[in-house]
Amino acid sequence: MTQDDLLVLIRNQDEKAITHLYNMYSKSLFAVISNFIREHEEAEDVLQETFVKIWKNIDSYNESKGRFYTWILNIARNAAIDKLRSKGFNNTKKNLSADNFVHLLDDNSRTTNMIDVIGIREFVKKLKPKCIQLIELLFFRGYTQQEASDELEIPLGTVKTQNRNCINDLRNYLQVN
C-alpha cells in the first residue's frame, strides 16, 4: 500500500487504515517517543495517543506544507514533550525508587540507539556544529525555543532563525542523499 492510498483510507475513516498506518510507522514513531519518554510502557501509551491524534486530525494535514511522515513525526514528538511536561507524569517521577534510576541510566544507551535506527542522528551529525547543538536541544531533548535560547545564551529570534536554517540544511542534505 502506498502512502497516498493510506491517506485516502484514513481520510475516509476506513478501519483497515489504522492497521496499515501502525505497521508502516510505529517503529520509527516509537523510537522518537522513546528518546523523550524513557519508560517503555509510558512510551507505548504516548505512541497510542499519537495514532489517535493522527486519526482524529488527518484533515489538518496539508500535502503542500510538508511530507506526511514529517507531519506524523511532529505529532509524536509533540505528544512526547506534552507527556514530559504534564503535571501527572512529573509527579509520578518524584516517587521513583533508587532501583528505577539505575534502570533509567542503563536504558539511556538503548534509547539513543533507537534514534540511530531511523538514521536521523547520523544525518544531523553532518551539519554545522551550531546546527548539531541546536537540533540536539530542540528535537532530541525537547527544549522549547525559549529554553534553547536561555541554554545557549543567544536571543530567541536568533534561535528561531538558526533553527529554520538548520532544518532547511538538513532537508537539502536529505534530498541529495
GROMACS .gro file of N, CA and C in nm:
model
  531
    1MET      N    1   0.084  -0.118   0.000
    1MET     CA    2   0.000   0.000   0.000
    1MET      C    3   0.089   0.124   0.000
    2THR      N    4   0.057   0.217  -0.086
    2THR     CA    5   0.134   0.340  -0.092
    2THR      C    6   0.084   0.438   0.013
    3GLN      N    7   0.165   0.538   0.036
    3GLN     CA    8   0.128   0.640   0.134
    3GLN      C    9   0.003   0.715   0.088
    4ASP      N   10  -0.008   0.741  -0.042
    4ASP     CA   11  -0.127   0.810  -0.093
    4ASP      C   12  -0.253   0.727  -0.071
    5ASP      N   13  -0.244   0.594  -0.095
    5ASP     CA   14  -0.357   0.506  -0.070
    5ASP      C   15  -0.395   0.510   0.078
    6LEU      N   16  -0.294   0.509   0.163
    6LEU     CA   17  -0.317   0.513   0.307
    6LEU      C   18  -0.388   0.642   0.348
    7LEU      N   19  -0.344   0.753   0.293
    7LEU     CA   20  -0.407   0.881   0.326
    7LEU      C   21  -0.555   0.882   0.287
    8VAL      N   22  -0.586   0.826   0.173
    8VAL     CA   23  -0.726   0.819   0.130
    8VAL      C   24  -0.808   0.736   0.228
    9LEU      N   25  -0.753   0.620   0.269
    9LEU     CA   26  -0.824   0.535   0.364
    9LEU      C   27  -0.845   0.604   0.498
   10ILE      N   28  -0.741   0.673   0.545
   10ILE     CA   29  -0.753   0.743   0.674
   10ILE      C   30  -0.857   0.854   0.665
   11ARG      N   31  -0.851   0.929   0.559
   11ARG     CA   32  -0.948   1.039   0.542
   11ARG      C   33  -1.092   0.987   0.533
   12ASN      N   34  -1.106   0.865   0.480
   12ASN     CA   35  -1.239   0.803   0.471
   12ASN      C   36  -1.275   0.727   0.598
   13GLN      N   37  -1.187   0.734   0.701
   13GLN     CA   38  -1.207   0.667   0.828
   13GLN      C   39  -1.227   0.516   0.810
   14ASP      N   40  -1.158   0.459   0.713
   14ASP     CA   41  -1.160   0.315   0.689
   14ASP      C   42  -1.081   0.245   0.800
   15GLU      N   43  -1.142   0.148   0.865
   15GLU     CA   44  -1.079   0.084   0.980
   15GLU      C   45  -0.951   0.008   0.944
   16LYS      N   46  -0.938  -0.037   0.819
   16LYS     CA   47  -0.815  -0.105   0.778
   16LYS      C   48  -0.696  -0.011   0.779
   17ALA      N   49  -0.723   0.117   0.768
   17ALA     CA   50  -0.615   0.215   0.757
   17ALA      C   51  -0.531   0.221   0.883
   18ILE      N   52  -0.592   0.208   0.998
   18ILE     CA   53  -0.516   0.221   1.122
   18ILE      C   54  -0.413   0.109   1.135
   19THR      N   55  -0.449  -0.011   1.089
   19THR     CA   56  -0.354  -0.123   1.092
   19THR      C   57  -0.237  -0.096   0.999
   20HIS      N   58  -0.267  -0.049   0.880
   20HIS     CA   59  -0.160  -0.017   0.784
   20HIS      C   60  -0.074   0.097   0.836
   21LEU      N   61  -0.137   0.198   0.891
   21LEU     CA   62  -0.065   0.312   0.946
   21LEU      C   63   0.031   0.266   1.056
   22TYR      N   64  -0.020   0.183   1.145
   22TYR     CA   65   0.061   0.132   1.255
   22TYR      C   66   0.179   0.049   1.202
   23ASN      N   67   0.152  -0.040   1.109
   23ASN     CA   68   0.257  -0.127   1.055
   23ASN      C   69   0.365  -0.047   0.982
   24MET      N   70   0.326   0.060   0.916
   24MET     CA   71   0.421   0.139   0.840
   24MET      C   72   0.508   0.230   0.928
   25TYR      N   73   0.451   0.283   1.036
   25TYR     CA   74   0.519   0.391   1.107
   25TYR      C   75   0.544   0.370   1.256
   26SER      N   76   0.493   0.263   1.314
   26SER     CA   77   0.502   0.250   1.460
   26SER      C   78   0.646   0.243   1.511
   27LYS      N   79   0.734   0.172   1.441
   27LYS     CA   80   0.872   0.158   1.490
   27LYS      C   81   0.945   0.292   1.492
   28SER      N   82   0.935   0.367   1.385
   28SER     CA   83   1.007   0.495   1.382
   28SER      C   84   0.946   0.596   1.478
   29LEU      N   85   0.813   0.597   1.490
   29LEU     CA   86   0.749   0.689   1.586
   29LEU      C   87   0.784   0.650   1.730
   30PHE      N   88   0.788   0.520   1.757
   30PHE     CA   89   0.823   0.474   1.892
   30PHE      C   90   0.967   0.513   1.925
   31ALA      N   91   1.057   0.507   1.828
   31ALA     CA   92   1.195   0.546   1.851
   31ALA      C   93   1.205   0.694   1.889
   32VAL      N   94   1.129   0.777   1.821
   32VAL     CA   95   1.129   0.920   1.852
   32VAL      C   96   1.071   0.944   1.992
   33ILE      N   97   0.960   0.881   2.021
   33ILE     CA   98   0.895   0.897   2.151
   33ILE      C   99   0.986   0.847   2.263
   34SER      N  100   1.052   0.733   2.240
   34SER     CA  101   1.140   0.674   2.342
   34SER      C  102   1.260   0.761   2.373
   35ASN      N  103   1.296   0.846   2.281
   35ASN     CA  104   1.405   0.938   2.308
   35ASN      C  105   1.368   1.037   2.418
   36PHE      N  106   1.239   1.066   2.431
   36PHE     CA  107   1.191   1.157   2.534
   36PHE      C  108   1.141   1.082   2.657
   37ILE      N  109   1.062   0.980   2.635
   37ILE     CA  110   0.998   0.904   2.743
   37ILE      C  111   1.076   0.775   2.761
   38ARG      N  112   1.149   0.765   2.868
   38ARG     CA  113   1.241   0.653   2.890
   38ARG      C  114   1.171   0.523   2.930
   39GLU      N  115   1.057   0.533   2.997
   39GLU     CA  116   0.987   0.413   3.042
   39GLU      C  117   0.908   0.355   2.925
   40HIS      N  118   0.929   0.226   2.900
   40HIS     CA  119   0.871   0.158   2.784
   40HIS      C  120   0.718   0.168   2.782
   41GLU      N  121   0.654   0.141   2.895
   41GLU     CA  122   0.508   0.143   2.900
   41GLU      C  123   0.452   0.283   2.876
   42GLU      N  124   0.517   0.382   2.933
   42GLU     CA  125   0.474   0.521   2.912
   42GLU      C  126   0.490   0.560   2.764
   43ALA      N  127   0.601   0.517   2.705
   43ALA     CA  128   0.626   0.547   2.564
   43ALA      C  129   0.521   0.479   2.475
   44GLU      N  130   0.482   0.358   2.512
   44GLU     CA  131   0.376   0.290   2.435
   44GLU      C  132   0.243   0.364   2.445
   45ASP      N  133   0.214   0.417   2.564
   45ASP     CA  134   0.092   0.496   2.581
   45ASP      C  135   0.094   0.621   2.493
   46VAL      N  136   0.209   0.687   2.487
   46VAL     CA  137   0.222   0.807   2.403
   46VAL      C  138   0.211   0.768   2.256
   47LEU      N  139   0.265   0.652   2.219
   47LEU     CA  140   0.252   0.605   2.080
   47LEU      C  141   0.105   0.586   2.045
   48GLN      N  142   0.031   0.525   2.134
   48GLN     CA  143  -0.112   0.505   2.110
   48GLN      C  144  -0.183   0.640   2.097
   49GLU      N  145  -0.152   0.733   2.185
   49GLU     CA  146  -0.211   0.867   2.177
   49GLU      C  147  -0.177   0.934   2.045
   50THR      N  148  -0.055   0.910   1.998
   50THR     CA  149  -0.010   0.968   1.871
   50THR      C  150  -0.097   0.917   1.756
   51PHE      N  151  -0.121   0.786   1.752
   51PHE     CA  152  -0.203   0.731   1.644
   51PHE      C  153  -0.347   0.783   1.652
   52VAL      N  154  -0.399   0.802   1.771
   52VAL     CA  155  -0.533   0.858   1.786
   52VAL      C  156  -0.535   1.002   1.733
   53LYS      N  157  -0.432   1.080   1.765
   53LYS     CA  158  -0.424   1.218   1.717
   53LYS      C  159  -0.413   1.223   1.564
   54ILE      N  160  -0.333   1.133   1.508
   54ILE     CA  161  -0.321   1.128   1.362
   54ILE      C  162  -0.458   1.099   1.301
   55TRP      N  163  -0.526   0.999   1.357
   55TRP     CA  164  -0.657   0.957   1.306
   55TRP      C  165  -0.758   1.071   1.314
   56LYS      N  166  -0.763   1.137   1.430
   56LYS     CA  167  -0.863   1.242   1.450
   56LYS      C  168  -0.831   1.372   1.377
   57ASN      N  169  -0.702   1.398   1.352
   57ASN     CA  170  -0.662   1.527   1.295
   57ASN      C  171  -0.614   1.517   1.151
   58ILE      N  172  -0.647   1.410   1.083
   58ILE     CA  173  -0.597   1.392   0.946
   58ILE      C  174  -0.639   1.506   0.855
   59ASP      N  175  -0.753   1.568   0.883
   59ASP     CA  176  -0.799   1.679   0.799
   59ASP      C  177  -0.708   1.801   0.809
   60SER      N  178  -0.628   1.809   0.914
   60SER     CA  179  -0.537   1.924   0.927
   60SER      C  180  -0.405   1.902   0.851
   61TYR      N  181  -0.384   1.779   0.801
   61TYR     CA  182  -0.262   1.755   0.721
   61TYR      C  183  -0.279   1.816   0.583
   62ASN      N  184  -0.178   1.890   0.541
   62ASN     CA  185  -0.179   1.958   0.412
   62ASN      C  186  -0.053   1.917   0.335
   63GLU      N  187  -0.071   1.846   0.226
   63GLU     CA  188   0.043   1.797   0.146
   63GLU      C  189   0.135   1.909   0.099
   64SER      N  190   0.078   2.026   0.076
   64SER     CA  191   0.160   2.136   0.024
   64SER      C  192   0.254   2.194   0.130
   65LYS      N  193   0.228   2.164   0.257
   65LYS     CA  194   0.312   2.218   0.364
   65LYS      C  195   0.423   2.123   0.406
   66GLY      N  196   0.417   1.998   0.364
   66GLY     CA  197   0.522   1.905   0.401
   66GLY      C  198   0.479   1.761   0.383
   67ARG      N  199   0.576   1.673   0.402
   67ARG     CA  200   0.551   1.531   0.386
   67ARG      C  201   0.468   1.477   0.502
   68PHE      N  202   0.392   1.374   0.473
   68PHE     CA  203   0.309   1.308   0.575
   68PHE      C  204   0.395   1.255   0.688
   69TYR      N  205   0.506   1.194   0.654
   69TYR     CA  206   0.595   1.136   0.754
   69TYR      C  207   0.645   1.243   0.850
   70THR      N  208   0.681   1.358   0.799
   70THR     CA  209   0.726   1.469   0.884
   70THR      C  210   0.613   1.515   0.975
   71TRP      N  211   0.493   1.520   0.920
   71TRP     CA  212   0.377   1.563   0.998
   71TRP      C  213   0.352   1.468   1.114
   72ILE      N  214   0.356   1.337   1.090
   72ILE     CA  215   0.328   1.243   1.199
   72ILE      C  216   0.445   1.237   1.297
   73LEU      N  217   0.568   1.258   1.250
   73LEU     CA  218   0.681   1.264   1.343
   73LEU      C  219   0.665   1.382   1.439
   74ASN      N  220   0.620   1.494   1.387
   74ASN     CA  221   0.597   1.611   1.473
   74ASN      C  222   0.486   1.584   1.574
   75ILE      N  223   0.382   1.513   1.533
   75ILE     CA  224   0.275   1.478   1.627
   75ILE      C  225   0.333   1.390   1.738
   76ALA      N  226   0.413   1.291   1.701
   76ALA     CA  227   0.474   1.201   1.801
   76ALA      C  228   0.566   1.279   1.895
   77ARG      N  229   0.650   1.362   1.838
   77ARG     CA  230   0.744   1.441   1.918
   77ARG      C  231   0.669   1.533   2.014
   78ASN      N  232   0.568   1.601   1.964
   78ASN     CA  233   0.491   1.693   2.048
   78ASN      C  234   0.414   1.618   2.157
   79ALA      N  235   0.362   1.501   2.125
   79ALA     CA  236   0.291   1.421   2.225
   79ALA      C  237   0.387   1.379   2.336
   80ALA      N  238   0.509   1.341   2.298
   80ALA     CA  239   0.608   1.301   2.398
   80ALA      C  240   0.647   1.420   2.487
   81ILE      N  241   0.666   1.535   2.426
   81ILE     CA  242   0.700   1.655   2.504
   81ILE      C  243   0.585   1.694   2.595
   82ASP      N  244   0.462   1.686   2.544
   82ASP     CA  245   0.346   1.716   2.628
   82ASP      C  246   0.340   1.622   2.747
   83LYS      N  247   0.370   1.496   2.725
   83LYS     CA  248   0.369   1.398   2.834
   83LYS      C  249   0.476   1.434   2.938
   84LEU      N  250   0.595   1.469   2.891
   84LEU     CA  251   0.702   1.506   2.983
   84LEU      C  252   0.666   1.626   3.068
   85ARG      N  253   0.596   1.719   3.009
   85ARG     CA  254   0.562   1.843   3.079
   85ARG      C  255   0.436   1.832   3.163
   86SER      N  256   0.364   1.721   3.150
   86SER     CA  257   0.238   1.707   3.222
   86SER      C  258   0.263   1.694   3.372
   87LYS      N  259   0.174   1.750   3.448
   87LYS     CA  260   0.188   1.750   3.593
   87LYS      C  261   0.183   1.608   3.649
   88GLY      N  262   0.092   1.526   3.599
   88GLY     CA  263   0.079   1.389   3.647
   88GLY      C  264   0.205   1.308   3.622
   89PHE      N  265   0.265   1.323   3.505
   89PHE     CA  266   0.387   1.250   3.472
   89PHE      C  267   0.500   1.293   3.564
   90ASN      N  268   0.511   1.423   3.585
   90ASN     CA  269   0.617   1.474   3.673
   90ASN      C  270   0.599   1.430   3.817
   91ASN      N  271   0.476   1.422   3.862
   91ASN     CA  272   0.450   1.377   4.000
   91ASN      C  273   0.487   1.231   4.018
   92THR      N  274   0.463   1.147   3.919
   92THR     CA  275   0.499   1.005   3.934
   92THR      C  276   0.650   0.988   3.937
   93LYS      N  277   0.724   1.075   3.872
   93LYS     CA  278   0.869   1.065   3.870
   93LYS      C  279   0.931   1.102   4.005
   94LYS      N  280   0.859   1.180   4.084
   94LYS     CA  281   0.911   1.218   4.216
   94LYS      C  282   0.914   1.100   4.311
   95ASN      N  283   0.838   0.997   4.282
   95ASN     CA  284   0.827   0.882   4.371
   95ASN      C  285   0.906   0.760   4.325
   96LEU      N  286   0.999   0.776   4.235
   96LEU     CA  287   1.078   0.663   4.186
   96LEU      C  288   1.174   0.614   4.293
   97SER      N  289   1.194   0.482   4.297
   97SER     CA  290   1.294   0.427   4.388
   97SER      C  291   1.431   0.437   4.323
   98ALA      N  292   1.535   0.417   4.402
   98ALA     CA  293   1.671   0.424   4.350
   98ALA      C  294   1.694   0.319   4.243
   99ASP      N  295   1.629   0.203   4.253
   99ASP     CA  296   1.644   0.098   4.152
   99ASP      C  297   1.600   0.147   4.014
  100ASN      N  298   1.495   0.227   4.010
  100ASN     CA  299   1.447   0.279   3.883
  100ASN      C  300   1.546   0.376   3.820
  101PHE      N  301   1.618   0.451   3.901
  101PHE     CA  302   1.715   0.545   3.846
  101PHE      C  303   1.830   0.470   3.778
  102VAL      N  304   1.874   0.361   3.838
  102VAL     CA  305   1.978   0.280   3.775
  102VAL      C  306   1.928   0.228   3.642
  103HIS      N  307   1.802   0.181   3.640
  103HIS     CA  308   1.742   0.129   3.517
  103HIS      C  309   1.737   0.238   3.409
  104LEU      N  310   1.702   0.360   3.449
  104LEU     CA  311   1.695   0.470   3.352
  104LEU      C  312   1.832   0.500   3.293
  105LEU      N  313   1.935   0.496   3.375
  105LEU     CA  314   2.070   0.520   3.325
  105LEU      C  315   2.114   0.410   3.231
  106ASP      N  316   2.084   0.286   3.265
  106ASP     CA  317   2.118   0.174   3.177
  106ASP      C  318   2.043   0.183   3.045
  107ASP      N  319   1.919   0.230   3.051
  107ASP     CA  320   1.833   0.237   2.934
  107ASP      C  321   1.875   0.347   2.836
  108ASN      N  322   1.954   0.443   2.882
  108ASN     CA  323   1.990   0.559   2.801
  108ASN      C  324   2.058   0.520   2.671
  109SER      N  325   2.153   0.428   2.675
  109SER     CA  326   2.223   0.392   2.552
  109SER      C  327   2.130   0.321   2.456
  110ARG      N  328   2.038   0.240   2.508
  110ARG     CA  329   1.943   0.170   2.423
  110ARG      C  330   1.852   0.271   2.353
  111THR      N  331   1.807   0.371   2.426
  111THR     CA  332   1.719   0.472   2.370
  111THR      C  333   1.792   0.554   2.264
  112THR      N  334   1.915   0.590   2.293
  112THR     CA  335   1.993   0.664   2.195
  112THR      C  336   2.009   0.582   2.067
  113ASN      N  337   2.030   0.453   2.083
  113ASN     CA  338   2.042   0.366   1.966
  113ASN      C  339   1.912   0.359   1.887
  114MET      N  340   1.796   0.373   1.955
  114MET     CA  341   1.670   0.370   1.883
  114MET      C  342   1.661   0.486   1.784
  115ILE      N  343   1.712   0.601   1.824
  115ILE     CA  344   1.713   0.715   1.732
  115ILE      C  345   1.801   0.682   1.612
  116ASP      N  346   1.911   0.614   1.637
  116ASP     CA  347   2.001   0.579   1.529
  116ASP      C  348   1.937   0.480   1.432
  117VAL      N  349   1.839   0.401   1.478
  117VAL     CA  350   1.773   0.305   1.392
  117VAL      C  351   1.707   0.376   1.275
  118ILE      N  352   1.646   0.489   1.299
  118ILE     CA  353   1.582   0.560   1.189
  118ILE      C  354   1.680   0.654   1.118
  119GLY      N  355   1.802   0.665   1.168
  119GLY     CA  356   1.908   0.734   1.097
  119GLY      C  357   1.913   0.885   1.110
  120ILE      N  358   1.827   0.943   1.187
  120ILE     CA  359   1.822   1.089   1.195
  120ILE      C  360   1.950   1.145   1.254
  121ARG      N  361   1.997   1.085   1.360
  121ARG     CA  362   2.115   1.137   1.428
  121ARG      C  363   2.236   1.140   1.336
  122GLU      N  364   2.250   1.041   1.249
  122GLU     CA  365   2.364   1.037   1.157
  122GLU      C  366   2.359   1.154   1.058
  123PHE      N  367   2.241   1.187   1.011
  123PHE     CA  368   2.228   1.300   0.920
  123PHE      C  369   2.257   1.432   0.992
  124VAL      N  370   2.210   1.444   1.114
  124VAL     CA  371   2.231   1.566   1.192
  124VAL      C  372   2.380   1.587   1.217
  125LYS      N  373   2.454   1.479   1.241
  125LYS     CA  374   2.598   1.490   1.270
  125LYS      C  375   2.676   1.551   1.154
  126LYS      N  376   2.619   1.551   1.035
  126LYS     CA  377   2.687   1.604   0.918
  126LYS      C  378   2.663   1.753   0.899
  127LEU      N  379   2.581   1.812   0.986
  127LEU     CA  380   2.554   1.955   0.978
  127LEU      C  381   2.663   2.034   1.050
  128LYS      N  382   2.653   2.167   1.040
  128LYS     CA  383   2.746   2.255   1.110
  128LYS      C  384   2.732   2.235   1.261
  129PRO      N  385   2.839   2.257   1.337
  129PRO     CA  386   2.833   2.237   1.483
  129PRO      C  387   2.720   2.314   1.552
  130LYS      N  388   2.695   2.439   1.509
  130LYS     CA  389   2.587   2.515   1.573
  130LYS      C  390   2.451   2.451   1.546
  131CYS      N  391   2.435   2.390   1.428
  131CYS     CA  392   2.310   2.321   1.395
  131CYS      C  393   2.296   2.194   1.477
  132ILE      N  394   2.405   2.123   1.492
  132ILE     CA  395   2.402   2.000   1.571
  132ILE      C  396   2.357   2.032   1.714
  133GLN      N  397   2.417   2.135   1.771
  133GLN     CA  398   2.385   2.174   1.908
  133GLN      C  399   2.238   2.216   1.921
  134LEU      N  400   2.191   2.296   1.828
  134LEU     CA  401   2.055   2.347   1.833
  134LEU      C  402   1.953   2.235   1.812
  135ILE      N  403   1.975   2.149   1.714
  135ILE     CA  404   1.883   2.039   1.688
  135ILE      C  405   1.883   1.941   1.805
  136GLU      N  406   1.999   1.920   1.864
  136GLU     CA  407   2.006   1.832   1.981
  136GLU      C  408   1.914   1.884   2.091
  137LEU      N  409   1.919   2.013   2.118
  137LEU     CA  410   1.836   2.071   2.223
  137LEU      C  411   1.687   2.070   2.186
  138LEU      N  412   1.655   2.115   2.066
  138LEU     CA  413   1.515   2.133   2.028
  138LEU      C  414   1.443   2.003   1.997
  139PHE      N  415   1.511   1.911   1.929
  139PHE     CA  416   1.441   1.793   1.880
  139PHE      C  417   1.472   1.666   1.958
  140PHE      N  418   1.593   1.650   2.003
  140PHE     CA  419   1.627   1.528   2.075
  140PHE      C  420   1.605   1.541   2.225
  141ARG      N  421   1.618   1.662   2.278
  141ARG     CA  422   1.597   1.682   2.422
  141ARG      C  423   1.464   1.747   2.454
  142GLY      N  424   1.395   1.799   2.354
  142GLY     CA  425   1.262   1.855   2.375
  142GLY      C  426   1.257   1.994   2.432
  143TYR      N  427   1.366   2.070   2.420
  143TYR     CA  428   1.365   2.207   2.469
  143TYR      C  429   1.270   2.290   2.384
  144THR      N  430   1.209   2.390   2.447
  144THR     CA  431   1.137   2.490   2.370
  144THR      C  432   1.241   2.584   2.310
  145GLN      N  433   1.199   2.667   2.216
  145GLN     CA  434   1.294   2.763   2.159
  145GLN      C  435   1.343   2.860   2.265
  146GLN      N  436   1.255   2.898   2.357
  146GLN     CA  437   1.296   2.988   2.465
  146GLN      C  438   1.398   2.921   2.555
  147GLU      N  439   1.376   2.795   2.589
  147GLU     CA  440   1.471   2.721   2.673
  147GLU      C  441   1.606   2.706   2.603
  148ALA      N  442   1.604   2.682   2.472
  148ALA     CA  443   1.728   2.672   2.396
  148ALA      C  444   1.799   2.807   2.394
  149SER      N  445   1.722   2.915   2.381
  149SER     CA  446   1.778   3.049   2.384
  149SER      C  447   1.850   3.074   2.517
  150ASP      N  448   1.786   3.036   2.626
  150ASP     CA  449   1.846   3.053   2.758
  150ASP      C  450   1.971   2.967   2.774
  151GLU      N  451   1.962   2.842   2.731
  151GLU     CA  452   2.074   2.748   2.745
  151GLU      C  453   2.196   2.794   2.664
  152LEU      N  454   2.171   2.839   2.541
  152LEU     CA  455   2.281   2.880   2.452
  152LEU      C  456   2.322   3.025   2.472
  153GLU      N  457   2.243   3.097   2.551
  153GLU     CA  458   2.267   3.238   2.578
  153GLU      C  459   2.272   3.322   2.451
  154ILE      N  460   2.172   3.297   2.364
  154ILE     CA  461   2.156   3.375   2.242
  154ILE      C  462   2.011   3.421   2.235
  155PRO      N  463   1.983   3.530   2.163
  155PRO     CA  464   1.846   3.582   2.156
  155PRO      C  465   1.750   3.480   2.095
  156LEU      N  466   1.624   3.487   2.137
  156LEU     CA  467   1.521   3.396   2.089
  156LEU      C  468   1.506   3.406   1.937
  157GLY      N  469   1.510   3.524   1.883
  157GLY     CA  470   1.499   3.542   1.738
  157GLY      C  471   1.612   3.470   1.663
  158THR      N  472   1.731   3.472   1.720
  158THR     CA  473   1.845   3.403   1.660
  158THR      C  474   1.821   3.252   1.661
  159VAL      N  475   1.767   3.200   1.771
  159VAL     CA  476   1.736   3.057   1.779
  159VAL      C  477   1.636   3.019   1.671
  160LYS      N  478   1.532   3.102   1.655
  160LYS     CA  479   1.429   3.073   1.554
  160LYS      C  480   1.488   3.074   1.414
  161THR      N  481   1.570   3.173   1.384
  161THR     CA  482   1.631   3.182   1.251
  161THR      C  483   1.727   3.066   1.227
  162GLN      N  484   1.813   3.038   1.326
  162GLN     CA  485   1.907   2.928   1.310
  162GLN      C  486   1.834   2.795   1.298
  163ASN      N  487   1.728   2.777   1.374
  163ASN     CA  488   1.651   2.653   1.366
  163ASN      C  489   1.596   2.635   1.225
  164ARG      N  490   1.537   2.739   1.172
  164ARG     CA  491   1.481   2.732   1.036
  164ARG      C  492   1.591   2.702   0.935
  165ASN      N  493   1.705   2.770   0.947
  165ASN     CA  494   1.816   2.747   0.854
  165ASN      C  495   1.873   2.606   0.867
  166CYS      N  496   1.886   2.558   0.989
  166CYS     CA  497   1.940   2.424   1.012
  166CYS      C  498   1.847   2.316   0.958
  167ILE      N  499   1.718   2.334   0.978
  167ILE     CA  500   1.621   2.238   0.925
  167ILE      C  501   1.624   2.240   0.773
  168ASN      N  502   1.637   2.357   0.714
  168ASN     CA  503   1.650   2.365   0.568
  168ASN      C  504   1.777   2.296   0.520
  169ASP      N  505   1.887   2.315   0.592
  169ASP     CA  506   2.012   2.245   0.557
  169ASP      C  507   1.993   2.095   0.564
  170LEU      N  508   1.927   2.049   0.668
  170LEU     CA  509   1.902   1.906   0.685
  170LEU      C  510   1.811   1.855   0.574
  171ARG      N  511   1.708   1.930   0.544
  171ARG     CA  512   1.616   1.892   0.436
  171ARG      C  513   1.690   1.882   0.303
  172ASN      N  514   1.775   1.981   0.274
  172ASN     CA  515   1.852   1.978   0.149
  172ASN      C  516   1.948   1.860   0.146
  173TYR      N  517   2.009   1.831   0.258
  173TYR     CA  518   2.100   1.718   0.265
  173TYR      C  519   2.028   1.587   0.241
  174LEU      N  520   1.909   1.573   0.299
  174LEU     CA  521   1.831   1.450   0.282
  174LEU      C  522   1.783   1.432   0.139
  175GLN      N  523   1.753   1.542   0.070
  175GLN     CA  524   1.708   1.533  -0.068
  175GLN      C  525   1.819   1.489  -0.161
  176VAL      N  526   1.943   1.528  -0.128
  176VAL     CA  527   2.059   1.491  -0.210
  176VAL      C  528   2.092   1.344  -0.191
  177ASN      N  529   2.077   1.295  -0.067
  177ASN     CA  530   2.114   1.157  -0.036
  177ASN      C  531   2.001   1.063  -0.045
   0.00000   0.00000   0.00000
